[in-house]
mmCIF file of C-alpha atoms and ligand atoms in Angstrom:
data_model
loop_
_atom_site.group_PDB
_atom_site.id
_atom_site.type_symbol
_atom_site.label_atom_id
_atom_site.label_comp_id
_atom_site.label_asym_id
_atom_site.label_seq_id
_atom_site.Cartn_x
_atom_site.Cartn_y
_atom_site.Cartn_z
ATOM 1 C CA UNK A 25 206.119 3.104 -104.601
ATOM 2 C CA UNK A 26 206.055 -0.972 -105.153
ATOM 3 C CA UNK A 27 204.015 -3.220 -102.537
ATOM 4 C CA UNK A 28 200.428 -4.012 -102.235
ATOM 5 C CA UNK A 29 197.096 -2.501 -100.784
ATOM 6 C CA UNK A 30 193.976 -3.051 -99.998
ATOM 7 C CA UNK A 31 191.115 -2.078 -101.739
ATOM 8 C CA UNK A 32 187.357 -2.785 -102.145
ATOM 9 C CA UNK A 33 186.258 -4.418 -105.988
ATOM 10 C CA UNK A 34 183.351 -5.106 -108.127
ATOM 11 C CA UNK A 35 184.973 -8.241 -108.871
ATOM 12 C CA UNK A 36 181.778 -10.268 -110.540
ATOM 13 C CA UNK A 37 178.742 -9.084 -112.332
ATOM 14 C CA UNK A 38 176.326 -9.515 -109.580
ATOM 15 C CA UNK A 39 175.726 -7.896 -106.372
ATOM 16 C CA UNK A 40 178.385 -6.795 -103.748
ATOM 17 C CA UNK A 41 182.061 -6.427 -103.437
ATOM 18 C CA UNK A 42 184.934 -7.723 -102.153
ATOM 19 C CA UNK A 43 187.973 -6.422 -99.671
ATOM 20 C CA UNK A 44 190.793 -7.436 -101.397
ATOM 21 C CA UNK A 45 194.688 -7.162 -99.753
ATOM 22 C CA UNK A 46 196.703 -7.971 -102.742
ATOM 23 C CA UNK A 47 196.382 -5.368 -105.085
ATOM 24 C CA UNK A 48 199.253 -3.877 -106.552
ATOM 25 C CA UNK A 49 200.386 -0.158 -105.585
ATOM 26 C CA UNK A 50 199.019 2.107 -108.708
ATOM 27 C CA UNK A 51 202.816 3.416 -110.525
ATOM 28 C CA UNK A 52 202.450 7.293 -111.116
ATOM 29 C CA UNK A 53 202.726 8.051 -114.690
ATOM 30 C CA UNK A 54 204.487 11.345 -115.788
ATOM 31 C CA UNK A 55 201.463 13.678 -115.083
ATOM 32 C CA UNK A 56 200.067 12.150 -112.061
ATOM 33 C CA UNK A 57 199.939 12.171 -108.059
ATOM 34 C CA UNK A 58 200.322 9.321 -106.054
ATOM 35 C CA UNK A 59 197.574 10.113 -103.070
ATOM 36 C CA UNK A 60 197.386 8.207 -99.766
ATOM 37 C CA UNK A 61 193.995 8.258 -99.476
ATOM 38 C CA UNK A 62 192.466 9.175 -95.525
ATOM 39 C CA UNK A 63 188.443 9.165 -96.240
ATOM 40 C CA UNK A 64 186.639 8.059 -99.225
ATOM 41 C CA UNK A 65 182.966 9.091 -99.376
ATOM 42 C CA UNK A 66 180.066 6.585 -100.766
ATOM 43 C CA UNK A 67 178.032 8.574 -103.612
ATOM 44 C CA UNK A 68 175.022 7.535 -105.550
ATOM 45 C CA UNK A 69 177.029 6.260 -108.178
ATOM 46 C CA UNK A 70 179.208 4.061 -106.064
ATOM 47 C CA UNK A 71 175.270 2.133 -104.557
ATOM 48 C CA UNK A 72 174.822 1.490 -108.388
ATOM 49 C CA UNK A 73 178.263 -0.358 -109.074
ATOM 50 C CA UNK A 74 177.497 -1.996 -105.421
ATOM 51 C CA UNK A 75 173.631 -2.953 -106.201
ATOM 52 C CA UNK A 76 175.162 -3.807 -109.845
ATOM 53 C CA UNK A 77 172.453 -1.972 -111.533
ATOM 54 C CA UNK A 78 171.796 -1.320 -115.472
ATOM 55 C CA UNK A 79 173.310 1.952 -115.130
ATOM 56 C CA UNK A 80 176.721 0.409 -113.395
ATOM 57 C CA UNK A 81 176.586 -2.875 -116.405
ATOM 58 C CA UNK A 82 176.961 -0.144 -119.070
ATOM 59 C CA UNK A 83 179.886 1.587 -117.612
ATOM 60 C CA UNK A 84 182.345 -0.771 -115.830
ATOM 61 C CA UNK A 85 184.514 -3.097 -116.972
ATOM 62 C CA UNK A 86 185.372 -5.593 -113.977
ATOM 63 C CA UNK A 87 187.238 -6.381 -112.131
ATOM 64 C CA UNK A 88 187.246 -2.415 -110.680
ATOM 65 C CA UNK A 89 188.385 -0.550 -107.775
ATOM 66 C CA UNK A 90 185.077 2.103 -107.188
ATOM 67 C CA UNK A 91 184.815 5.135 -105.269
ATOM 68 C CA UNK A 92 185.673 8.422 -105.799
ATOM 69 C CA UNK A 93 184.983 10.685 -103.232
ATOM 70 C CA UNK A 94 188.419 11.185 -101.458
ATOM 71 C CA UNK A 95 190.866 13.440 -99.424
ATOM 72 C CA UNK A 96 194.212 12.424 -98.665
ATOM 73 C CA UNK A 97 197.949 13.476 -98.979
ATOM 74 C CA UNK A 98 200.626 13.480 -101.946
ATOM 75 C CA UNK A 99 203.068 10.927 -101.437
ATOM 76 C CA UNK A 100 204.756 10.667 -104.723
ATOM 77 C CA UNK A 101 204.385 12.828 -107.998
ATOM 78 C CA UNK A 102 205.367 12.392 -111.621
ATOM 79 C CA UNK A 103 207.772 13.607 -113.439
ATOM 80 C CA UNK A 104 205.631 16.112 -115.375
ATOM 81 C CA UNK A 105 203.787 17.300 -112.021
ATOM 82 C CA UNK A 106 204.257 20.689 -111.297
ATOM 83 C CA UNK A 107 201.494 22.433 -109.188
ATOM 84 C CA UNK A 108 202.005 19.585 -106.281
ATOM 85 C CA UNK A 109 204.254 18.385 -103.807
ATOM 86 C CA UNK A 110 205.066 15.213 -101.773
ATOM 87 C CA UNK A 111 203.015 16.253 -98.820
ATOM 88 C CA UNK A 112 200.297 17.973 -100.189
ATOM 89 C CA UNK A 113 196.883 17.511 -98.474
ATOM 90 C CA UNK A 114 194.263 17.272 -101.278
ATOM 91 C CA UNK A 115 190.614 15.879 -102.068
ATOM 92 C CA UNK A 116 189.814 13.993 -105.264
ATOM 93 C CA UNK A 117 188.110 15.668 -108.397
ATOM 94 C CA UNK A 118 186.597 12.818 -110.659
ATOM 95 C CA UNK A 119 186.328 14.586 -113.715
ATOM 96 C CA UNK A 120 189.667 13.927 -116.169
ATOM 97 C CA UNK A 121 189.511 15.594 -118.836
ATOM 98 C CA UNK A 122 191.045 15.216 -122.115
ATOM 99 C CA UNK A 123 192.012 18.574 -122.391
ATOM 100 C CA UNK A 124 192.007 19.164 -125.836
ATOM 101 C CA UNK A 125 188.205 19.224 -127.240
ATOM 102 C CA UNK A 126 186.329 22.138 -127.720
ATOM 103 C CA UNK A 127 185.051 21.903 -124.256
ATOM 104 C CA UNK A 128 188.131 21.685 -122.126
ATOM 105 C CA UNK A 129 189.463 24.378 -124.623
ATOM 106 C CA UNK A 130 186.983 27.364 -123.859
ATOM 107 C CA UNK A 131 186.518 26.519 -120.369
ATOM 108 C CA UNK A 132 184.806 23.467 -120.074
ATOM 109 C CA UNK A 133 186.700 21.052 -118.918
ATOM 110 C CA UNK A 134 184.240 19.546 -116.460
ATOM 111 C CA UNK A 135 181.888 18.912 -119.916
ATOM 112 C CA UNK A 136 184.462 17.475 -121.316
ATOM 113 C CA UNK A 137 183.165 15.447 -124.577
ATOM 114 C CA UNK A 138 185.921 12.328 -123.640
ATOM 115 C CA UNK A 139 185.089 12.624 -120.004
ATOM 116 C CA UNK A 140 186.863 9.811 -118.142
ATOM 117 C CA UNK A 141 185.513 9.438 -114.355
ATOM 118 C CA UNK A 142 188.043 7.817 -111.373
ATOM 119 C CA UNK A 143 186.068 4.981 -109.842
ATOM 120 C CA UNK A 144 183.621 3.795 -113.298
ATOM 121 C CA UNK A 145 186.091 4.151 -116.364
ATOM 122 C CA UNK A 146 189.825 3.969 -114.443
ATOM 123 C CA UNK A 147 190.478 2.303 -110.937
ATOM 124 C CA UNK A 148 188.634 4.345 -107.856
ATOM 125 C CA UNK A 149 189.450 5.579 -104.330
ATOM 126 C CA UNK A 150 187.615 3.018 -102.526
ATOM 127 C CA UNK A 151 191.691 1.773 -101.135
ATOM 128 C CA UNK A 152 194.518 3.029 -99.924
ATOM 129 C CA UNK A 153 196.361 4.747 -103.022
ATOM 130 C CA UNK A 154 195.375 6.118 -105.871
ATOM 131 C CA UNK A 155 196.958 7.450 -108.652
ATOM 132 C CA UNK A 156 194.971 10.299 -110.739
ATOM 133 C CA UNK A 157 196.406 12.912 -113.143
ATOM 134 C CA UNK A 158 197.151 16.391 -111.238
ATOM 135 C CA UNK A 159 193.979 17.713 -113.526
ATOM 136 C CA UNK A 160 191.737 15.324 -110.417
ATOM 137 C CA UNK A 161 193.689 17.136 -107.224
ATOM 138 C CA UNK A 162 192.506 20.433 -105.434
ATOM 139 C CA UNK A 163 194.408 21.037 -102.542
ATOM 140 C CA UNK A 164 192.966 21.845 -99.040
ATOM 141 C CA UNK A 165 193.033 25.060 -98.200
ATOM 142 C CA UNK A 166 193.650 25.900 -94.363
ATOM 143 C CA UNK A 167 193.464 23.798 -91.658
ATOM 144 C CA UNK A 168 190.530 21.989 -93.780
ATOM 145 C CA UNK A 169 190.069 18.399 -92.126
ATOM 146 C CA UNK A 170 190.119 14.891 -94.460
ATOM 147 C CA UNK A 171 186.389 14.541 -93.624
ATOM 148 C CA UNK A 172 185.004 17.522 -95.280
ATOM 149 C CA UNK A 173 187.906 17.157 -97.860
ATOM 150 C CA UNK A 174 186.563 14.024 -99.061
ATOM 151 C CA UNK A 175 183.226 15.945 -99.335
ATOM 152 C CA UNK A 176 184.132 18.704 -101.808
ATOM 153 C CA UNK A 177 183.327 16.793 -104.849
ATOM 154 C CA UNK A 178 179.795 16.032 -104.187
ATOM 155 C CA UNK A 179 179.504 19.778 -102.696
ATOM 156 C CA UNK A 180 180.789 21.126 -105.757
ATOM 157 C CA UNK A 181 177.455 19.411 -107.488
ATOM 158 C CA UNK A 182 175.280 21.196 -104.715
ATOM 159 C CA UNK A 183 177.169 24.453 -105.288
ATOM 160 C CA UNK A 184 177.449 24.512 -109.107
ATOM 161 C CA UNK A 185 174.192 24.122 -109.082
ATOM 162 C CA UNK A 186 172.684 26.911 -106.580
ATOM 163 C CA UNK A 187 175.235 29.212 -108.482
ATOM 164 C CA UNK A 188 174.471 28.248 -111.858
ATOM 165 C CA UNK A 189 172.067 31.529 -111.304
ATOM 166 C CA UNK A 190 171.387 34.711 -109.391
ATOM 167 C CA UNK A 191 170.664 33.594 -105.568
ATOM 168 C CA UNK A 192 170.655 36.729 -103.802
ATOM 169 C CA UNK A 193 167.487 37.728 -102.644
ATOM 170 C CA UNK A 194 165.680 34.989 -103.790
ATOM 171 C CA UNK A 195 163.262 32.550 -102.646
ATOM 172 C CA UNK A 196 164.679 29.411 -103.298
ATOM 173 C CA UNK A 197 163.133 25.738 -103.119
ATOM 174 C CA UNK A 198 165.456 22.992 -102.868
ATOM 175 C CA UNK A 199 164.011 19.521 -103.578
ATOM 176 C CA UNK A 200 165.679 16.414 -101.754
ATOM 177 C CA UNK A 201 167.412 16.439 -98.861
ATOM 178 C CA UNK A 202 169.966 13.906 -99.880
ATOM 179 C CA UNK A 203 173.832 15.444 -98.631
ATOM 180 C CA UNK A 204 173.760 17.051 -102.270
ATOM 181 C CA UNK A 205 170.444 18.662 -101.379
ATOM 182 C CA UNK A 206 171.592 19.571 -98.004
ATOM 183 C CA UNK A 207 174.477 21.320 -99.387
ATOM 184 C CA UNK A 208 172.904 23.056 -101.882
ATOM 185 C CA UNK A 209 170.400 24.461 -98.913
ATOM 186 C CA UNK A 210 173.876 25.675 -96.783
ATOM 187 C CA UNK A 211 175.275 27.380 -99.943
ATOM 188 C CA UNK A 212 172.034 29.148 -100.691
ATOM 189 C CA UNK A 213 171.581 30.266 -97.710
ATOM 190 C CA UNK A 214 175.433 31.087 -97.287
ATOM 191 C CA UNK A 215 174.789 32.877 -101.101
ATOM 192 C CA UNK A 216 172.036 35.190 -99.317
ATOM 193 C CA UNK A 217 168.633 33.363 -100.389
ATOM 194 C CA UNK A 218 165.740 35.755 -99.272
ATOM 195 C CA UNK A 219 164.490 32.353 -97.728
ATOM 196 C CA UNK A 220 165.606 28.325 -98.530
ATOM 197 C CA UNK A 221 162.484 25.906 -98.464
ATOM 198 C CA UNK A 222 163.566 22.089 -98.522
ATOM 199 C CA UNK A 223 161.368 18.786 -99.974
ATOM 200 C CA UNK A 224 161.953 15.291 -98.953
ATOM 201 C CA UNK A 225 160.186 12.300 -97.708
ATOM 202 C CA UNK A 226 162.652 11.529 -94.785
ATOM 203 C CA UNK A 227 161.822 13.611 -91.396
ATOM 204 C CA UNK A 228 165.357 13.349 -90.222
ATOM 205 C CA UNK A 229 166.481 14.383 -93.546
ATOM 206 C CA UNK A 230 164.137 17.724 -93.504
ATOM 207 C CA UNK A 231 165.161 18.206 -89.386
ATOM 208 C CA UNK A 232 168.893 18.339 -90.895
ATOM 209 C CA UNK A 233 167.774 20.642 -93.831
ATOM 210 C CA UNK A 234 166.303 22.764 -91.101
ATOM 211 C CA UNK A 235 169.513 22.742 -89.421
ATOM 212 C CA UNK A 236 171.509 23.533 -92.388
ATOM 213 C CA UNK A 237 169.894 27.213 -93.318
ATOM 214 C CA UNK A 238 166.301 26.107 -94.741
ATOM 215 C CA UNK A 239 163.753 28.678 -93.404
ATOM 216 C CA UNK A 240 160.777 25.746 -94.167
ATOM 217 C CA UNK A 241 160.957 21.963 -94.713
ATOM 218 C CA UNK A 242 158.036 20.433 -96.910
ATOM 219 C CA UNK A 243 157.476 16.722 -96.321
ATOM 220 C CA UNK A 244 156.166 15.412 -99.462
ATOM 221 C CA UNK A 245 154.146 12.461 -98.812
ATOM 222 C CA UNK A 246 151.964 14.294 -96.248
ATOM 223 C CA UNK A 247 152.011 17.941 -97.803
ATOM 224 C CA UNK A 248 150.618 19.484 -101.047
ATOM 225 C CA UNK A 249 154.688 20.945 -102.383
ATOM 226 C CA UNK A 250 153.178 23.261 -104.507
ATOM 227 C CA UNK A 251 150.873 24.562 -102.125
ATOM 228 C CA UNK A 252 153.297 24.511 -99.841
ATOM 229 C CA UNK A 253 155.721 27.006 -101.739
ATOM 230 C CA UNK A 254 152.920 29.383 -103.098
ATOM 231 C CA UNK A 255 152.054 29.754 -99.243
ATOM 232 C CA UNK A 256 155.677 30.689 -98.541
ATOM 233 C CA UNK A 257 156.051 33.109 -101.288
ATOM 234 C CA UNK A 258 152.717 34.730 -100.365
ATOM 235 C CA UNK A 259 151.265 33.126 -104.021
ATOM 236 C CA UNK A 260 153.680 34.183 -106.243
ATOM 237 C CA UNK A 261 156.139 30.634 -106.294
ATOM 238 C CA UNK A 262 159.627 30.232 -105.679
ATOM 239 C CA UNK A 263 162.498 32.425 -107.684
ATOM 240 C CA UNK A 264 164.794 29.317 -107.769
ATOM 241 C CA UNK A 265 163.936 25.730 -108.194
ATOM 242 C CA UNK A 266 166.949 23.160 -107.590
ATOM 243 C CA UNK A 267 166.015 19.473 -108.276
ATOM 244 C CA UNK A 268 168.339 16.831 -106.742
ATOM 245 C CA UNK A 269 165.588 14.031 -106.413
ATOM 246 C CA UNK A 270 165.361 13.045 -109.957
ATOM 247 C CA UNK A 271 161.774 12.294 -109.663
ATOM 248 C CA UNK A 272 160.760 12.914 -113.058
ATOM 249 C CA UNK A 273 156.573 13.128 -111.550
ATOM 250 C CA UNK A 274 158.443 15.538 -109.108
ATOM 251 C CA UNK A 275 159.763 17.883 -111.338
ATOM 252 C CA UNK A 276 156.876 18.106 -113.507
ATOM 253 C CA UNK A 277 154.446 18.922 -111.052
ATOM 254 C CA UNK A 278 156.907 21.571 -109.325
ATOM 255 C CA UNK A 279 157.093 23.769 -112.232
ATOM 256 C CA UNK A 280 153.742 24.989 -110.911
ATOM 257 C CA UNK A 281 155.557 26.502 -107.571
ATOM 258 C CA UNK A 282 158.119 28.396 -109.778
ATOM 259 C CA UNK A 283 157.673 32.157 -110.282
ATOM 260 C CA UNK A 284 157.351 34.124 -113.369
ATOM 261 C CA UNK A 285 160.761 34.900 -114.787
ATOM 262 C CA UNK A 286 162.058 31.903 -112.618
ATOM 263 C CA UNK A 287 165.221 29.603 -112.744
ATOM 264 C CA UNK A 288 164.566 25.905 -112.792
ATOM 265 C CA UNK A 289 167.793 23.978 -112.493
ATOM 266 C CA UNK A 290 167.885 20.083 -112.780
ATOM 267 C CA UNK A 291 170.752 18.216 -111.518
ATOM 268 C CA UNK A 292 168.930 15.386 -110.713
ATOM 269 C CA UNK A 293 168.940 12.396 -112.980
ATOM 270 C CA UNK A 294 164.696 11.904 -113.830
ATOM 271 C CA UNK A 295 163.908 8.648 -113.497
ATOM 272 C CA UNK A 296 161.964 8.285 -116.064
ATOM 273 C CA UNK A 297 161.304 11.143 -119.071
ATOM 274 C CA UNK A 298 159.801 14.048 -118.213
ATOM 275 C CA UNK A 299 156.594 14.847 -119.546
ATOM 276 C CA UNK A 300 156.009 19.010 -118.797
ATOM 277 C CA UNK A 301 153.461 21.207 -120.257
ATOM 278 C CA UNK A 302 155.856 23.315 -121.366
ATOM 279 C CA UNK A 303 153.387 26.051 -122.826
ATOM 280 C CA UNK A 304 152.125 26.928 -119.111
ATOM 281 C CA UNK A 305 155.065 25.695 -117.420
ATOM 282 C CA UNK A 306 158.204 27.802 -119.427
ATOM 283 C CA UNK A 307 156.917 29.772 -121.693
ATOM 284 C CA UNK A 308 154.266 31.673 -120.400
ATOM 285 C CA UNK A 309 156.465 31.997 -117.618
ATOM 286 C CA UNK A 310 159.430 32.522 -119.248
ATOM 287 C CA UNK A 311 161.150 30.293 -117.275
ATOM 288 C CA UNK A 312 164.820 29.685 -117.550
ATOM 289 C CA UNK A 313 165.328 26.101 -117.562
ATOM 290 C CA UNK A 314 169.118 24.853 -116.915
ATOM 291 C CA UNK A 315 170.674 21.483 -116.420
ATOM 292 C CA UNK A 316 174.046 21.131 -114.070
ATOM 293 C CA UNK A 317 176.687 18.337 -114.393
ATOM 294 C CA UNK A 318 179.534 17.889 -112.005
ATOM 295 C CA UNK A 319 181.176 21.242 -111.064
ATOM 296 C CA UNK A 320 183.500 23.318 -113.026
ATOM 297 C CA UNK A 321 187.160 22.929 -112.752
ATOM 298 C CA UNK A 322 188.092 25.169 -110.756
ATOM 299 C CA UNK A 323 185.650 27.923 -110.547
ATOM 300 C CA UNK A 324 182.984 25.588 -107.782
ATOM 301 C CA UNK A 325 186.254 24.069 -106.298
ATOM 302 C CA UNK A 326 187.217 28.013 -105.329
ATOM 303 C CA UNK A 327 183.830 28.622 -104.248
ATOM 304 C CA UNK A 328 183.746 25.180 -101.970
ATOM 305 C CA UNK A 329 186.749 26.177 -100.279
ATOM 306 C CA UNK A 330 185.788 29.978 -99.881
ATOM 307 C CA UNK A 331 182.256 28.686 -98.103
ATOM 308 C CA UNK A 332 184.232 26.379 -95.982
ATOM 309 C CA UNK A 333 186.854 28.174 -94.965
ATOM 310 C CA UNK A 334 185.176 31.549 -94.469
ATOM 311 C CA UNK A 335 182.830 29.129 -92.246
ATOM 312 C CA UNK A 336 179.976 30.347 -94.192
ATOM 313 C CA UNK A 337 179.275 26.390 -94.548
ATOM 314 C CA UNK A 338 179.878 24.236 -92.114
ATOM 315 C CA UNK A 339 179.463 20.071 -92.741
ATOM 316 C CA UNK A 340 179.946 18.778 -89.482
ATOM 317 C CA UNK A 341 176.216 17.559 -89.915
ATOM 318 C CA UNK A 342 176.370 15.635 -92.493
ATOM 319 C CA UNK A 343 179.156 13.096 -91.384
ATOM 320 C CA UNK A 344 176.147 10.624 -91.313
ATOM 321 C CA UNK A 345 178.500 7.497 -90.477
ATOM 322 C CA UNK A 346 182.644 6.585 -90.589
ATOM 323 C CA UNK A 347 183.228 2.654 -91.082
ATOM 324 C CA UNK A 348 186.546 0.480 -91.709
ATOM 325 C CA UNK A 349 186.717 -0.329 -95.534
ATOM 326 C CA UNK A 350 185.473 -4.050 -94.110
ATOM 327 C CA UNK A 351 182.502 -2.921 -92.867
ATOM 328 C CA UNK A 352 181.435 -2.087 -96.381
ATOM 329 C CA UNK A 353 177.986 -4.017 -96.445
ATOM 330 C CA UNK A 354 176.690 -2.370 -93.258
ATOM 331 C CA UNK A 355 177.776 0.917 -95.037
ATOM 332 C CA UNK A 356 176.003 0.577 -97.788
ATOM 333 C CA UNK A 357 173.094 -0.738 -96.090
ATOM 334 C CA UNK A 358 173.187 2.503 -94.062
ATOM 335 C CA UNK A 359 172.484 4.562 -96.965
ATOM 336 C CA UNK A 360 170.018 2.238 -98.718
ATOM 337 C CA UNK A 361 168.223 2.698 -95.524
ATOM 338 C CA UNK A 362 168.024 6.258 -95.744
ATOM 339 C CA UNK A 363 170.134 7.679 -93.035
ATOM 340 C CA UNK A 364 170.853 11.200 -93.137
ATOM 341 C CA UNK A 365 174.586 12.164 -94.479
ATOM 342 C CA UNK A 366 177.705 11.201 -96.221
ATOM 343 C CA UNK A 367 178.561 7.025 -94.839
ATOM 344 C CA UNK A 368 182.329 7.730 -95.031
ATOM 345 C CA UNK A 369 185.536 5.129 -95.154
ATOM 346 C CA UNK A 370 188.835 5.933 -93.129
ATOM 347 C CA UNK A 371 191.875 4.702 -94.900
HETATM 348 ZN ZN1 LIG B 420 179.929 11.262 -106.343
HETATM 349 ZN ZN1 LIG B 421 187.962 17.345 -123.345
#
């Protein structure tokens, strides 16, 4: 397809972006989809690039189309493409792998060790086409709308990580209540939890947590959260911990809530490094200790779609705000503020 588009880019090394209508129409190479995109979600990463941070100055190289959230629909495929068709409704996965280390070779192609990610290393989905190899396409299963669509990549973190372990049955403390957290509360509960408790400093955050399947909500600037989850688990401490704060002080201190025998997953990013005392925190416990990155390709992406479209999960909720790509700054002011859910782009 030849023309131009509109787009958002990091153009300079500072600060902000830029809508931009002149950008050329990405050509499909042999193995890839051409996607129209409908909604683009704003993650984490994408505030960095925006706020231009240390972690954004290592990766980019401007100028840069971000975002990679996305659901949209096939409207031209390469010549190599074989799973998809022109008219195929499908959200964005922003793993590519290289297929052909170790880890894409046993499995592990989300872990990939020449991991390339749409929207940091290649152009992003923050515009209206984008052209990714058929390895970053799952298709929508269903009647599954573009809004949640463009929400199964940041679910698949939530639910890679409450699966990354037995759930069933257990008591299960999530900790932050950002739409990763929140999801990872649905799919526990939706995995059969014995009961979800959920930590954050935002009260409309915990009141949506509460919503979402968690049993107890633990504000953690006015409540002890250790105290708060022996209570719950009548002394004992939680089965499952799930960190999606990053709050190194956080994580450290929660090890005391975690049971005997207990899973503690990160998927958080710490903030700083964690300092633990590991002798009374894992190993007199014998805690299982596990980090999560991304989800796997496509074992979460079958799990996503089996939660949605079972309705097991719903995330209606967390549709926290929908804004025209020009209306970027008030987006991203939105989430810097703290509002609850996903700020979403329609294309
Ligand atoms: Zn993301
Ligand atoms: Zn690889």
């Amino acid at each position: 397809m030849n023309g131009t588009m509109k787009g958002l880019v990091k153009e300079t090394p500072e600060a902000g972006a830029a809508v931009r209508y002149d950008l050329e129409i990405p050509r499909v190479k042999d193995d890839e989809v051409l996607v129209k995109v409908r909604y683009a979600a704003i993650c984490g990463t994408d505030q960095h690039i925006y706020d231009w941070t240390p972690w954004a100055q290592e990766r980019l190289h401007l100028p840069m189309v971000f975002g990679h959230e996305f659901s949209g629909d096939i409207v031209e495929v390469g010549s190599a493409v074989r799973r998809f068709s022109i008219g195929d409704r499908v959200a964005g996965e922003t793993h590519i792998p290289c297929n052909s280390c170790a880890e894409c070779l046993t499995g592990n192609a989300h872990n990939c060790e020449k991991m390339k990610i749409i929207g940091v290393h290649v152009p992003g989905a923050f515009c209206d086409y984008i052209s990714v190899p058929q390895d970053c396409v799952w298709k929508l299963e269903g009647n599954m709308d573009y809004k949640t669509g463009a929400l199964l990549e940041p679910m698949g973190v939530a639910v890679h990580g409450v699966f990354s372990g037995e759930i069933s049955r257990r008591n299960v403390a999530i900790l932050g209540c950002g739409p990763i957290g929140l999801m990872a509360v649905a799919a526990a509960a939706a995995g059969g939890a014995a009961k979800v408790m959920a930590a954050d400093i935002f009260p409309a955050k915990l009141a949506l947590a509460a919503e979402m399947g968690a049993a107890r909500t633990v504000h953690t600037r006015e409540e002890d959260l250790v105290q708060a989850i022996l209570q719950e688990t009548g002394g004992r401490g939680a089965d499952v911990i799930i960190d999606y704060t990053g709050n190194a002080r956080l994580i450290s201190s929660a090890f005391a809530a975690l049971k005997k025998g207990g899973r503690f997953t990160l998927v958080g990013l710490p903030n700083e490094k964690l300092t633990l005392d590991a002798t009374n925190a894992i190993i007199y416990k014998e805690a299982v200790v596990n980090g999560v990155t991304g989800r796997r390709m496509y074992a979460t992406w079958m799990q996503c779609s089996e939660l949605l479209t079972s309705g097991a999960v719903c995330l209606d909720k967390l549709m926290g705000g929908e804004y025209a790509l020009e209306d970027f700054a008030a987006a991203f002011a939105a989430l810097k503020d703290g509002a609850p859910g996903k700020m979403l782009f329609r294309l």
